[in-house]
Amino acid sequence: MPNKKENIENLQQKLGEVLGLERAAQKAVTELISMKLLKADSKNEAKEIQGEASTHEEKIQEVVSIFSEDKDVQLDINKVEESAKETEEKVTQIMKTYLGEEPDTSEALEFLCLAEGGEVSHYEVLSTICENFDNKKAKTTVKSILKEEQEHLTRCITMAKQAVS
Ligand SMILES: [Fe+2]
């Protein structure tokens, strides 16, 4: 079992990671649309998901600021941002590698599945980390985002299937 200091470090790290994932997801949609890899229905749906990612980013930022003001936790916002930046850069790199030289629509949609799958697993872990803290607002926020991320993943899988049916 992690001690209090480790719990806070885990929280800092994971909040940063989900922030980075949300930012990278929004950038990815913009980029895939500008590469003309998302068309018609999937373009609109990806834009909807992008809008929700922006809301998630704001909600997580709120959680970060609540924990930073909590005398018992004193979350370090700089460390959260460092973790976010590192994650965002990693995802951008993964996207480049995944799409390769001549990406097609299927690859673009499958990359979105990969990104959403990553979000689901990170929010699952973040939700477990939040159990170590007495903060109802953080717990309910993370749980509600997790539910929407599960829907994002399902929607992206459906789009990926539609592209080949
Ligand atoms: Fe998402």
Coordinates of N, CA, C and O in Angstrom, one line a residue, residues 92-157:
T92 N 1.4 12.4 -29.4 CA 1.7 12.9 -30.7 C 2.6 12.1 -31.5 O 2.5 11.8 -32.7
Q93 N 3.7 11.6 -30.8 CA 4.7 10.7 -31.4 C 4.0 9.4 -31.8 O 4.3 8.8 -32.9
I94 N 3.2 8.8 -30.9 CA 2.5 7.5 -31.2 C 1.6 7.7 -32.4 O 1.6 6.8 -33.3
M95 N 1.0 8.8 -32.5 CA 0.1 9.0 -33.7 C 0.9 9.0 -35.0 O 0.5 8.4 -36.0
K96 N 2.0 9.7 -35.0 CA 2.9 9.8 -36.2 C 3.3 8.4 -36.6 O 3.2 8.0 -37.7
T97 N 3.8 7.6 -35.6 CA 4.2 6.3 -35.9 C 3.1 5.4 -36.4 O 3.2 4.7 -37.3
Y98 N 1.9 5.5 -35.7 CA 0.8 4.7 -36.1 C 0.3 5.0 -37.5 O 0.0 4.1 -38.3
L99 N 0.2 6.3 -37.9 CA -0.3 6.6 -39.2 C 0.7 6.3 -40.3 O 0.3 6.0 -41.4
G100 N 2.0 6.4 -40.0 CA 3.0 6.1 -41.0 C 3.0 7.0 -42.2 O 2.5 8.2 -42.1
E101 N 3.5 6.6 -43.4 CA 3.7 7.4 -44.5 C 2.4 7.8 -45.3 O 2.1 8.9 -45.6
E102 N 1.5 6.7 -45.5 CA 0.3 7.0 -46.3 C -0.9 6.5 -45.5 O -1.5 5.5 -45.8
P103 N -1.3 7.3 -44.5 CA -2.4 6.9 -43.7 C -3.8 6.9 -44.4 O -4.0 7.7 -45.3
D104 N -4.7 5.9 -44.1 CA -6.0 6.0 -44.6 C -7.0 6.2 -43.5 O -6.7 6.2 -42.3
T105 N -8.3 6.2 -43.9 CA -9.4 6.5 -42.9 C -9.4 5.4 -41.8 O -9.6 5.8 -40.6
S106 N -9.3 4.2 -42.2 CA -9.3 3.1 -41.2 C -8.2 3.3 -40.1 O -8.5 3.2 -38.9
E107 N -7.0 3.6 -40.6 CA -5.9 3.8 -39.6 C -6.2 5.0 -38.7 O -5.9 5.0 -37.5
A108 N -6.8 6.1 -39.3 CA -7.1 7.3 -38.5 C -8.2 6.9 -37.4 O -8.0 7.3 -36.3
L109 N -9.2 6.1 -37.8 CA -10.2 5.8 -36.8 C -9.7 4.8 -35.8 O -10.0 4.9 -34.6
E110 N -8.8 3.9 -36.2 CA -8.2 3.0 -35.3 C -7.3 3.7 -34.3 O -7.1 3.3 -33.2
F111 N -6.6 4.7 -34.8 CA -5.8 5.5 -33.9 C -6.7 6.2 -32.8 O -6.3 6.2 -31.6
L112 N -7.9 6.7 -33.2 CA -8.8 7.3 -32.2 C -9.2 6.2 -31.2 O -9.4 6.5 -30.0
C113 N -9.4 5.0 -31.7 CA -9.8 3.9 -30.8 C -8.7 3.7 -29.7 O -8.9 3.5 -28.5
L114 N -7.5 3.7 -30.2 CA -6.3 3.5 -29.4 C -6.2 4.6 -28.3 O -6.0 4.4 -27.1
A115 N -6.5 5.9 -28.8 CA -6.4 7.0 -27.9 C -7.5 6.9 -26.8 O -7.3 7.1 -25.6
E116 N -8.7 6.6 -27.3 CA -9.8 6.5 -26.3 C -9.6 5.3 -25.3 O -10.0 5.4 -24.1
G117 N -9.1 4.2 -25.8 CA -8.7 3.1 -24.9 C -7.8 3.5 -23.9 O -7.9 3.1 -22.7
G118 N -6.8 4.3 -24.3 CA -5.8 4.8 -23.3 C -6.5 5.7 -22.3 O -6.2 5.6 -21.1
E119 N -7.4 6.5 -22.7 CA -8.2 7.4 -21.8 C -9.0 6.5 -20.8 O -8.9 6.8 -19.6
V120 N -9.7 5.5 -21.3 CA -10.5 4.7 -20.4 C -9.6 4.1 -19.3 O -9.9 4.2 -18.1
S121 N -8.4 3.5 -19.7 CA -7.6 2.8 -18.7 C -7.0 3.8 -17.7 O -6.9 3.6 -16.5
H122 N -6.6 5.0 -18.2 CA -6.0 6.0 -17.3 C -7.1 6.5 -16.3 O -6.8 6.8 -15.1
Y123 N -8.3 6.8 -16.8 CA -9.4 7.2 -15.8 C -9.7 6.1 -14.8 O -10.1 6.4 -13.7
E124 N -9.7 4.9 -15.3 CA -9.9 3.8 -14.3 C -8.9 3.8 -13.2 O -9.3 3.7 -12.0
V125 N -7.6 4.0 -13.5 CA -6.6 4.0 -12.5 C -6.7 5.3 -11.7 O -6.6 5.2 -10.4
L126 N -7.0 6.4 -12.3 CA -7.2 7.7 -11.6 C -8.3 7.5 -10.6 O -8.2 8.0 -9.4
S127 N -9.4 6.9 -11.0 CA -10.5 6.7 -10.1 C -10.1 5.9 -8.8 O -10.5 6.2 -7.7
T128 N -9.3 4.9 -9.0 CA -8.7 4.1 -7.9 C -7.8 5.0 -7.0 O -7.9 4.9 -5.8
I129 N -7.0 5.8 -7.6 CA -6.1 6.7 -6.8 C -7.0 7.6 -6.0 O -6.7 7.9 -4.8
C130 N -8.1 8.1 -6.6 CA -8.9 9.1 -5.9 C -9.6 8.5 -4.6 O -9.9 9.2 -3.7
E131 N -9.7 7.2 -4.6 CA -10.3 6.5 -3.4 C -9.4 6.7 -2.2 O -9.8 6.6 -1.0
N132 N -8.1 7.1 -2.4 CA -7.2 7.3 -1.3 C -7.4 8.7 -0.7 O -6.7 9.1 0.3
F133 N -8.3 9.5 -1.3 CA -8.4 10.9 -0.8 C -9.9 11.1 -0.4 O -10.8 10.6 -1.1
D134 N -10.1 12.0 0.6 CA -11.4 12.3 1.0 C -11.9 13.5 0.3 O -11.9 14.6 0.8
N135 N -12.3 13.3 -1.0 CA -12.7 14.4 -1.8 C -13.8 14.0 -2.8 O -13.6 13.4 -3.8
K136 N -15.1 14.2 -2.3 CA -16.2 13.7 -3.1 C -16.3 14.2 -4.5 O -16.6 13.5 -5.5
K137 N -16.0 15.5 -4.6 CA -16.1 16.2 -5.9 C -15.2 15.6 -6.9 O -15.5 15.3 -8.1
A138 N -13.9 15.3 -6.5 CA -13.0 14.7 -7.4 C -13.4 13.3 -7.8 O -13.4 12.9 -9.0
K139 N -13.9 12.5 -6.9 CA -14.4 11.1 -7.2 C -15.5 11.1 -8.2 O -15.5 10.4 -9.1
T140 N -16.5 12.0 -7.9 CA -17.7 12.0 -8.8 C -17.3 12.5 -10.2 O -17.8 12.0 -11.2
T141 N -16.5 13.5 -10.2 CA -16.0 14.1 -11.5 C -15.3 13.0 -12.4 O -15.6 12.8 -13.5
V142 N -14.4 12.3 -11.7 CA -13.6 11.3 -12.5 C -14.5 10.2 -12.9 O -14.4 9.7 -14.1
K143 N -15.4 9.8 -12.1 CA -16.3 8.7 -12.5 C -17.2 9.1 -13.6 O -17.5 8.3 -14.5
S144 N -17.7 10.3 -13.6 CA -18.6 10.8 -14.7 C -17.8 10.9 -16.0 O -18.3 10.5 -17.1
I145 N -16.5 11.3 -16.0 CA -15.7 11.4 -17.2 C -15.4 10.0 -17.7 O -15.5 9.7 -18.9
L146 N -15.1 9.1 -16.7 CA -14.8 7.7 -17.1 C -16.0 7.1 -17.9 O -15.8 6.4 -19.0
K147 N -17.2 7.3 -17.5 CA -18.4 6.8 -18.2 C -18.4 7.4 -19.6 O -18.7 6.6 -20.6
E148 N -18.2 8.7 -19.8 CA -18.2 9.2 -21.1 C -17.0 8.7 -22.0 O -17.2 8.6 -23.2
E149 N -15.9 8.4 -21.4 CA -14.8 7.9 -22.1 C -15.1 6.5 -22.6 O -14.7 6.1 -23.7
Q150 N -15.8 5.7 -21.8 CA -16.2 4.4 -22.3 C -17.1 4.5 -23.5 O -17.0 3.7 -24.4
E151 N -18.0 5.5 -23.5 CA -18.8 5.8 -24.6 C -18.0 6.2 -25.8 O -18.3 5.8 -27.0
H152 N -17.0 7.1 -25.6 CA -16.1 7.5 -26.7 C -15.5 6.3 -27.4 O -15.5 6.2 -28.6
L153 N -15.0 5.4 -26.5 CA -14.3 4.2 -27.1 C -15.3 3.4 -27.9 O -15.0 3.0 -29.1
T154 N -16.5 3.2 -27.4 CA -17.6 2.4 -28.2 C -17.9 3.1 -29.5 O -18.0 2.5 -30.5
R155 N -18.0 4.5 -29.4 CA -18.3 5.2 -30.6 C -17.2 5.1 -31.7 O -17.5 5.0 -32.9
C156 N -16.0 5.2 -31.2 CA -14.9 5.1 -32.1 C -14.8 3.7 -32.8 O -14.5 3.6 -33.9
I157 N -15.0 2.7 -32.0 CA -15.0 1.3 -32.5 C -16.1 1.2 -33.6 O -15.9 0.6 -34.6

